[in-house]
mmCIF file of C-alpha atoms in Angstrom:
data_model
loop_
_atom_site.group_PDB
_atom_site.id
_atom_site.type_symbol
_atom_site.label_atom_id
_atom_site.label_comp_id
_atom_site.label_asym_id
_atom_site.label_seq_id
_atom_site.Cartn_x
_atom_site.Cartn_y
_atom_site.Cartn_z
ATOM 1 C CA UNK A 1051 -0.059 0.002 0.194
ATOM 2 C CA UNK A 1052 3.041 2.663 0.974
ATOM 3 C CA UNK A 1053 4.409 1.575 -3.086
ATOM 4 C CA UNK A 1054 1.171 2.361 -4.504
ATOM 5 C CA UNK A 1055 0.287 5.933 -2.212
ATOM 6 C CA UNK A 1056 3.984 6.658 -3.328
ATOM 7 C CA UNK A 1057 2.879 6.142 -6.736
ATOM 8 C CA UNK A 1058 -0.139 8.311 -6.854
ATOM 9 C CA UNK A 1059 1.703 11.287 -4.581
ATOM 10 C CA UNK A 1060 4.742 11.451 -7.174
ATOM 11 C CA UNK A 1061 1.908 11.357 -9.475
ATOM 12 C CA UNK A 1062 3.235 8.980 -12.116
ATOM 13 C CA UNK A 1063 1.846 6.151 -13.996
ATOM 14 C CA UNK A 1064 3.449 2.657 -13.411
ATOM 15 C CA UNK A 1065 2.496 1.831 -16.791
ATOM 16 C CA UNK A 1066 4.803 5.384 -18.122
ATOM 17 C CA UNK A 1067 7.376 4.004 -15.431
ATOM 18 C CA UNK A 1068 8.179 0.955 -17.238
ATOM 19 C CA UNK A 1069 7.964 2.355 -20.613
ATOM 20 C CA UNK A 1070 10.189 5.523 -19.975
ATOM 21 C CA UNK A 1071 13.418 5.095 -22.383
ATOM 22 C CA UNK A 1072 15.944 6.170 -19.958
ATOM 23 C CA UNK A 1073 14.595 2.969 -17.642
ATOM 24 C CA UNK A 1074 14.656 1.050 -20.191
ATOM 25 C CA UNK A 1075 18.254 1.675 -21.790
ATOM 26 C CA UNK A 1076 19.381 1.450 -18.279
ATOM 27 C CA UNK A 1077 17.804 -1.807 -18.253
ATOM 28 C CA UNK A 1078 19.178 -3.178 -20.947
ATOM 29 C CA UNK A 1079 22.912 -2.058 -20.028
ATOM 30 C CA UNK A 1080 21.653 -3.910 -16.231
ATOM 31 C CA UNK A 1081 21.001 -7.027 -18.034
ATOM 32 C CA UNK A 1082 24.809 -7.004 -20.191
ATOM 33 C CA UNK A 1083 26.746 -6.014 -17.058
ATOM 34 C CA UNK A 1084 24.730 -8.805 -15.330
ATOM 35 C CA UNK A 1085 25.566 -11.456 -18.575
ATOM 36 C CA UNK A 1086 29.721 -10.389 -18.403
ATOM 37 C CA UNK A 1087 29.699 -10.935 -14.957
ATOM 38 C CA UNK A 1088 28.130 -14.375 -14.804
ATOM 39 C CA UNK A 1089 28.828 -15.848 -18.110
ATOM 40 C CA UNK A 1090 31.574 -14.447 -19.634
ATOM 41 C CA UNK A 1091 33.810 -13.996 -16.747
ATOM 42 C CA UNK A 1092 33.067 -17.145 -15.031
ATOM 43 C CA UNK A 1093 36.424 -17.403 -13.255
ATOM 44 C CA UNK A 1094 36.648 -13.993 -11.135
ATOM 45 C CA UNK A 1095 36.779 -13.818 -7.298
ATOM 46 C CA UNK A 1096 33.159 -14.013 -6.155
ATOM 47 C CA UNK A 1097 33.388 -10.815 -3.298
ATOM 48 C CA UNK A 1098 35.054 -8.540 -6.904
ATOM 49 C CA UNK A 1099 31.826 -10.239 -8.522
ATOM 50 C CA UNK A 1100 29.905 -9.350 -6.028
ATOM 51 C CA UNK A 1101 30.919 -5.485 -5.194
ATOM 52 C CA UNK A 1102 30.629 -5.123 -8.815
ATOM 53 C CA UNK A 1103 27.027 -6.050 -8.868
ATOM 54 C CA UNK A 1104 26.102 -4.481 -6.111
ATOM 55 C CA UNK A 1105 27.496 -1.241 -8.404
ATOM 56 C CA UNK A 1106 25.752 -1.893 -10.852
ATOM 57 C CA UNK A 1107 21.723 -2.845 -9.115
ATOM 58 C CA UNK A 1108 22.208 1.148 -7.419
ATOM 59 C CA UNK A 1109 22.938 2.619 -10.494
ATOM 60 C CA UNK A 1110 19.492 0.895 -11.622
ATOM 61 C CA UNK A 1111 17.629 1.978 -8.960
ATOM 62 C CA UNK A 1112 18.924 5.251 -9.095
ATOM 63 C CA UNK A 1113 17.711 5.516 -12.212
ATOM 64 C CA UNK A 1114 14.094 4.706 -10.565
ATOM 65 C CA UNK A 1115 14.097 6.857 -8.318
ATOM 66 C CA UNK A 1116 14.873 9.750 -9.898
ATOM 67 C CA UNK A 1117 12.017 8.791 -13.040
ATOM 68 C CA UNK A 1118 9.763 8.520 -10.125
ATOM 69 C CA UNK A 1119 10.995 11.956 -8.538
ATOM 70 C CA UNK A 1120 11.117 13.334 -11.927
ATOM 71 C CA UNK A 1121 14.803 14.559 -11.174
ATOM 72 C CA UNK A 1122 15.803 14.710 -14.740
ATOM 73 C CA UNK A 1123 19.741 15.432 -13.470
ATOM 74 C CA UNK A 1124 19.860 12.619 -11.910
ATOM 75 C CA UNK A 1125 18.661 10.624 -14.621
ATOM 76 C CA UNK A 1126 21.226 11.743 -16.974
ATOM 77 C CA UNK A 1127 23.827 11.264 -14.352
ATOM 78 C CA UNK A 1128 22.459 7.723 -13.173
ATOM 79 C CA UNK A 1129 22.509 6.652 -17.076
ATOM 80 C CA UNK A 1130 25.594 8.367 -18.029
ATOM 81 C CA UNK A 1131 26.899 6.248 -14.974
ATOM 82 C CA UNK A 1132 25.378 3.183 -15.805
ATOM 83 C CA UNK A 1133 27.313 3.303 -19.868
ATOM 84 C CA UNK A 1134 30.785 4.051 -18.436
ATOM 85 C CA UNK A 1135 30.201 1.529 -15.970
ATOM 86 C CA UNK A 1136 29.202 -0.919 -18.524
ATOM 87 C CA UNK A 1137 32.272 -0.094 -20.805
ATOM 88 C CA UNK A 1138 34.511 -0.773 -18.415
ATOM 89 C CA UNK A 1139 33.317 -4.348 -17.301
ATOM 90 C CA UNK A 1140 32.963 -4.923 -21.356
ATOM 91 C CA UNK A 1141 36.939 -3.849 -21.298
ATOM 92 C CA UNK A 1142 37.649 -6.478 -19.020
ATOM 93 C CA UNK A 1143 36.017 -8.782 -20.267
ATOM 94 C CA UNK A 1144 37.908 -8.334 -23.707
ATOM 95 C CA UNK A 1145 40.996 -8.216 -21.990
ATOM 96 C CA UNK A 1146 39.818 -11.197 -20.555
ATOM 97 C CA UNK A 1147 39.032 -13.321 -23.235
ATOM 98 C CA UNK A 1148 42.082 -12.077 -25.748
ATOM 99 C CA UNK A 1149 44.421 -12.931 -23.102
ATOM 100 C CA UNK A 1150 42.346 -16.642 -23.118
ATOM 101 C CA UNK A 1151 42.569 -16.979 -26.256
ATOM 102 C CA UNK A 1152 46.162 -15.626 -26.608
ATOM 103 C CA UNK A 1153 47.415 -18.422 -24.267
ATOM 104 C CA UNK A 1154 45.190 -21.408 -25.760
ATOM 105 C CA UNK A 1155 46.416 -20.676 -28.887
ATOM 106 C CA UNK A 1156 49.990 -20.552 -27.763
ATOM 107 C CA UNK A 1157 49.360 -23.866 -25.919
ATOM 108 C CA UNK A 1158 47.378 -25.903 -28.583
ATOM 109 C CA UNK A 1159 47.933 -24.119 -32.227
ATOM 110 C CA UNK A 1160 45.657 -22.570 -33.797
ATOM 111 C CA UNK A 1161 44.440 -25.897 -35.452
ATOM 112 C CA UNK A 1162 44.185 -27.684 -32.489
ATOM 113 C CA UNK A 1163 42.311 -25.323 -30.897
ATOM 114 C CA UNK A 1164 39.343 -25.470 -33.935
ATOM 115 C CA UNK A 1165 39.666 -28.853 -33.413
ATOM 116 C CA UNK A 1166 39.303 -29.079 -29.471
ATOM 117 C CA UNK A 1167 36.176 -26.869 -29.549
ATOM 118 C CA UNK A 1168 35.235 -28.212 -33.168
ATOM 119 C CA UNK A 1169 31.367 -27.700 -32.184
ATOM 120 C CA UNK A 1170 31.605 -24.019 -32.865
ATOM 121 C CA UNK A 1171 34.840 -24.051 -34.479
ATOM 122 C CA UNK A 1172 33.544 -22.197 -37.478
ATOM 123 C CA UNK A 1173 32.246 -19.482 -35.079
ATOM 124 C CA UNK A 1174 35.470 -19.255 -33.683
ATOM 125 C CA UNK A 1175 37.479 -18.725 -37.101
ATOM 126 C CA UNK A 1176 35.017 -16.480 -37.893
ATOM 127 C CA UNK A 1177 35.311 -14.355 -34.728
ATOM 128 C CA UNK A 1178 39.296 -14.499 -35.649
ATOM 129 C CA UNK A 1179 39.548 -13.672 -39.402
ATOM 130 C CA UNK A 1180 37.317 -10.864 -37.953
ATOM 131 C CA UNK A 1181 39.669 -9.076 -35.387
ATOM 132 C CA UNK A 1182 42.587 -9.913 -36.707
ATOM 133 C CA UNK A 1183 42.180 -7.043 -38.417
ATOM 134 C CA UNK A 1184 41.692 -5.308 -36.015
ATOM 135 C CA UNK A 1185 43.278 -6.335 -32.572
ATOM 136 C CA UNK A 1186 44.235 -9.661 -32.664
ATOM 137 C CA UNK A 1187 48.351 -10.447 -33.277
ATOM 138 C CA UNK A 1188 48.051 -13.497 -35.574
ATOM 139 C CA UNK A 1189 48.513 -13.728 -39.172
ATOM 140 C CA UNK A 1190 45.894 -14.108 -41.845
ATOM 141 C CA UNK A 1191 48.119 -16.876 -43.580
ATOM 142 C CA UNK A 1192 48.272 -19.035 -39.611
ATOM 143 C CA UNK A 1193 44.465 -18.132 -39.289
ATOM 144 C CA UNK A 1194 43.168 -19.407 -43.087
ATOM 145 C CA UNK A 1195 45.505 -22.729 -43.115
ATOM 146 C CA UNK A 1196 44.714 -23.963 -39.676
ATOM 147 C CA UNK A 1197 41.105 -23.236 -40.937
ATOM 148 C CA UNK A 1198 41.696 -25.288 -43.991
ATOM 149 C CA UNK A 1199 43.239 -28.202 -42.217
ATOM 150 C CA UNK A 1200 39.791 -28.506 -40.221
ATOM 151 C CA UNK A 1201 37.012 -27.559 -42.769
ATOM 152 C CA UNK A 1202 38.477 -28.323 -45.941
ATOM 153 C CA UNK A 1203 39.680 -25.734 -48.081
ATOM 154 C CA UNK A 1204 36.214 -24.002 -50.063
ATOM 155 C CA UNK A 1205 34.472 -23.343 -46.059
ATOM 156 C CA UNK A 1206 37.890 -22.078 -44.558
ATOM 157 C CA UNK A 1207 37.988 -19.647 -47.738
ATOM 158 C CA UNK A 1208 34.443 -18.693 -47.663
ATOM 159 C CA UNK A 1209 34.055 -18.151 -44.063
ATOM 160 C CA UNK A 1210 37.266 -16.424 -43.911
ATOM 161 C CA UNK A 1211 36.884 -14.186 -47.060
ATOM 162 C CA UNK A 1212 33.627 -13.225 -45.576
ATOM 163 C CA UNK A 1213 35.515 -12.540 -41.232
ATOM 164 C CA UNK A 1214 38.181 -10.910 -43.306
ATOM 165 C CA UNK A 1215 36.633 -8.522 -45.384
ATOM 166 C CA UNK A 1216 34.322 -7.797 -42.586
ATOM 167 C CA UNK A 1217 37.349 -6.931 -40.264
ATOM 168 C CA UNK A 1218 39.242 -4.885 -42.921
ATOM 169 C CA UNK A 1219 36.321 -2.737 -43.958
ATOM 170 C CA UNK A 1220 35.485 -2.375 -40.031
ATOM 171 C CA UNK A 1221 39.038 -0.805 -39.601
ATOM 172 C CA UNK A 1222 38.618 1.256 -42.730
ATOM 173 C CA UNK A 1223 35.516 2.781 -41.216
ATOM 174 C CA UNK A 1224 36.646 3.113 -37.392
ATOM 175 C CA UNK A 1225 39.503 5.553 -39.273
ATOM 176 C CA UNK A 1226 37.330 7.329 -41.519
ATOM 177 C CA UNK A 1227 35.127 8.480 -38.687
ATOM 178 C CA UNK A 1228 36.773 7.220 -35.771
ATOM 179 C CA UNK A 1229 39.409 9.913 -35.806
ATOM 180 C CA UNK A 1230 43.268 10.129 -36.103
ATOM 181 C CA UNK A 1231 43.480 10.040 -31.697
ATOM 182 C CA UNK A 1232 40.918 7.048 -31.475
ATOM 183 C CA UNK A 1233 43.383 5.042 -33.871
ATOM 184 C CA UNK A 1234 46.651 6.575 -32.413
ATOM 185 C CA UNK A 1235 45.894 4.556 -29.190
ATOM 186 C CA UNK A 1236 45.656 1.847 -31.272
ATOM 187 C CA UNK A 1237 48.766 1.197 -33.089
ATOM 188 C CA UNK A 1238 52.529 1.885 -33.490
ATOM 189 C CA UNK A 1239 52.771 4.979 -35.204
ATOM 190 C CA UNK A 1240 56.257 4.136 -37.177
ATOM 191 C CA UNK A 1241 53.996 1.222 -38.914
ATOM 192 C CA UNK A 1242 51.926 3.981 -40.323
ATOM 193 C CA UNK A 1243 54.781 6.749 -41.375
ATOM 194 C CA UNK A 1244 56.262 3.525 -43.225
ATOM 195 C CA UNK A 1245 52.870 2.966 -45.060
ATOM 196 C CA UNK A 1246 52.441 6.676 -46.010
ATOM 197 C CA UNK A 1247 56.133 6.558 -47.177
ATOM 198 C CA UNK A 1248 55.667 3.425 -49.620
ATOM 199 C CA UNK A 1249 52.502 4.764 -51.484
ATOM 200 C CA UNK A 1250 52.908 8.401 -51.784
ATOM 201 C CA UNK A 1251 53.190 7.620 -55.282
ATOM 202 C CA UNK A 1252 50.325 5.583 -56.769
ATOM 203 C CA UNK A 1253 48.035 4.498 -53.314
ATOM 204 C CA UNK A 1254 45.744 2.124 -55.391
ATOM 205 C CA UNK A 1255 48.677 0.645 -57.067
ATOM 206 C CA UNK A 1256 50.642 -0.174 -52.997
ATOM 207 C CA UNK A 1257 47.165 -0.592 -51.482
ATOM 208 C CA UNK A 1258 46.358 -3.962 -53.354
ATOM 209 C CA UNK A 1259 49.802 -4.943 -52.956
ATOM 210 C CA UNK A 1260 50.737 -4.421 -49.381
ATOM 211 C CA UNK A 1261 47.162 -6.530 -48.867
ATOM 212 C CA UNK A 1262 49.048 -8.887 -50.873
ATOM 213 C CA UNK A 1263 52.219 -9.207 -49.782
ATOM 214 C CA UNK A 1264 52.734 -9.288 -45.936
ATOM 215 C CA UNK A 1265 55.171 -6.383 -45.105
ATOM 216 C CA UNK A 1266 52.642 -4.426 -42.981
ATOM 217 C CA UNK A 1267 49.682 -5.600 -40.928
ATOM 218 C CA UNK A 1268 46.390 -5.400 -42.617
ATOM 219 C CA UNK A 1269 44.990 -2.307 -40.004
ATOM 220 C CA UNK A 1270 47.734 -0.731 -40.495
ATOM 221 C CA UNK A 1271 47.100 -0.662 -44.605
ATOM 222 C CA UNK A 1272 43.343 -0.132 -43.525
ATOM 223 C CA UNK A 1273 43.861 3.121 -41.107
ATOM 224 C CA UNK A 1274 46.424 4.574 -43.686
ATOM 225 C CA UNK A 1275 43.831 3.993 -46.803
ATOM 226 C CA UNK A 1276 41.494 5.593 -44.022
ATOM 227 C CA UNK A 1277 43.207 8.517 -43.106
ATOM 228 C CA UNK A 1278 43.634 9.294 -46.823
ATOM 229 C CA UNK A 1279 41.521 10.623 -49.445
ATOM 230 C CA UNK A 1280 41.015 7.213 -50.786
ATOM 231 C CA UNK A 1281 36.635 6.264 -51.656
ATOM 232 C CA UNK A 1282 35.284 4.049 -49.890
ATOM 233 C CA UNK A 1283 34.038 2.588 -53.199
ATOM 234 C CA UNK A 1284 37.604 2.395 -54.190
ATOM 235 C CA UNK A 1285 38.622 1.177 -50.954
ATOM 236 C CA UNK A 1286 35.930 -1.914 -50.819
ATOM 237 C CA UNK A 1287 37.065 -3.009 -54.437
ATOM 238 C CA UNK A 1288 40.807 -3.208 -53.578
ATOM 239 C CA UNK A 1289 40.143 -4.623 -50.621
ATOM 240 C CA UNK A 1290 37.511 -7.597 -51.963
ATOM 241 C CA UNK A 1291 39.730 -8.338 -55.153
ATOM 242 C CA UNK A 1292 43.466 -9.087 -53.372
ATOM 243 C CA UNK A 1293 41.249 -10.339 -50.102
ATOM 244 C CA UNK A 1294 39.907 -12.935 -52.720
ATOM 245 C CA UNK A 1295 44.221 -13.751 -54.213
ATOM 246 C CA UNK A 1296 45.092 -14.408 -50.661
ATOM 247 C CA UNK A 1297 42.253 -16.100 -49.139
ATOM 248 C CA UNK A 1298 42.260 -18.370 -51.722
ATOM 249 C CA UNK A 1299 46.076 -19.033 -51.874
ATOM 250 C CA UNK A 1300 46.186 -19.865 -48.007
ATOM 251 C CA UNK A 1301 43.027 -21.803 -48.051
ATOM 252 C CA UNK A 1302 44.123 -24.437 -51.144
ATOM 253 C CA UNK A 1303 47.932 -24.190 -49.669
ATOM 254 C CA UNK A 1304 47.036 -27.179 -47.735
ATOM 255 C CA UNK A 1305 46.667 -29.075 -50.814
ATOM 256 C CA UNK A 1306 49.796 -28.338 -52.055
ATOM 257 C CA UNK A 1307 51.485 -29.194 -49.169
ATOM 258 C CA UNK A 1308 50.003 -32.550 -49.625
ATOM 259 C CA UNK A 1309 51.123 -33.071 -53.089
ATOM 260 C CA UNK A 1310 54.493 -31.596 -51.946
ATOM 261 C CA UNK A 1311 54.847 -33.294 -48.563
ATOM 262 C CA UNK A 1312 55.529 -29.941 -47.215
ATOM 263 C CA UNK A 1313 55.348 -28.956 -43.786
ATOM 264 C CA UNK A 1314 52.628 -26.223 -42.890
ATOM 265 C CA UNK A 1315 55.830 -23.674 -41.926
ATOM 266 C CA UNK A 1316 57.668 -24.144 -45.491
ATOM 267 C CA UNK A 1317 54.308 -23.351 -47.776
ATOM 268 C CA UNK A 1318 53.428 -20.453 -45.577
ATOM 269 C CA UNK A 1319 56.904 -19.509 -45.942
ATOM 270 C CA UNK A 1320 57.367 -20.137 -49.426
ATOM 271 C CA UNK A 1321 54.111 -18.395 -50.240
ATOM 272 C CA UNK A 1322 55.524 -15.021 -48.087
ATOM 273 C CA UNK A 1323 58.317 -15.382 -50.305
ATOM 274 C CA UNK A 1324 56.698 -15.236 -53.685
ATOM 275 C CA UNK A 1325 54.617 -12.506 -52.436
ATOM 276 C CA UNK A 1326 57.279 -10.042 -51.362
ATOM 277 C CA UNK A 1327 59.569 -10.789 -54.861
ATOM 278 C CA UNK A 1328 55.899 -9.470 -56.244
ATOM 279 C CA UNK A 1329 55.994 -6.991 -54.396
ATOM 280 C CA UNK A 1330 59.777 -5.440 -55.151
ATOM 281 C CA UNK A 1331 58.934 -6.260 -59.017
ATOM 282 C CA UNK A 1332 56.151 -4.024 -57.839
ATOM 283 C CA UNK A 1333 58.767 -1.355 -56.665
ATOM 284 C CA UNK A 1334 60.984 -1.590 -59.533
ATOM 285 C CA UNK A 1335 58.374 -1.280 -62.137
ATOM 286 C CA UNK A 1336 57.318 1.275 -61.106
ATOM 287 C CA UNK A 1337 60.756 3.333 -60.620
ATOM 288 C CA UNK A 1338 61.643 2.521 -63.888
ATOM 289 C CA UNK A 1339 58.246 3.850 -65.751
#
């Protein structure tokens, strides 16, 4: 009865309270925090999890009280604080997952990791192909060849191509619309300077070449293109064509390994050498012209 009279005194309709956008977003953020704490951070010390959960509940209750009392300033403060809190938890989850993944790949190797989680292997493979172009320090060749060994050449090619294109496009758009300050936190500035030195004469040709030849990481290439005046359409066309080439070569290289009785490391070295030779031939041709 006291709760009902409280709502009437404050002249707040319980239905409008439930439909309030700020409360809705705060509730969604609270649920995401719960998912992060209990599903994605299973090894967190219980006392720390409990403390973080208490903070999340307090923020949600603050939003409810602010809405009931029609305190718009408190609503904004609670909403913004909840957003920052979710961001902090998400960063913790991201760091934990990346560390766990790198630990697993270091222990078992990427191919064995996919075999150990075969039920989710294709999804995991796709995810790796996406994030290796953004934050994950794993070469494209290692990922695609491992996928080819586990799924076969065709599936490794299709899934790998889709994931790689999403990854490079994401990095390009993050650069184009996120700004140089965001990018400065993600990359080595020396690599970016080297990229600009390479492409200053003919960016289209060198962008295509750098996507194929593993001289610079793909994320550096995408960032350099994103900071330049290159159109989105041209970048996507170059990315699609070049990644069709590299993904196809890496996906079907496992068959060549079998035919020639070479190890995966040897075939990767041979392919990389061929691509580096192609790159320098392109440089020589460009200078002569």
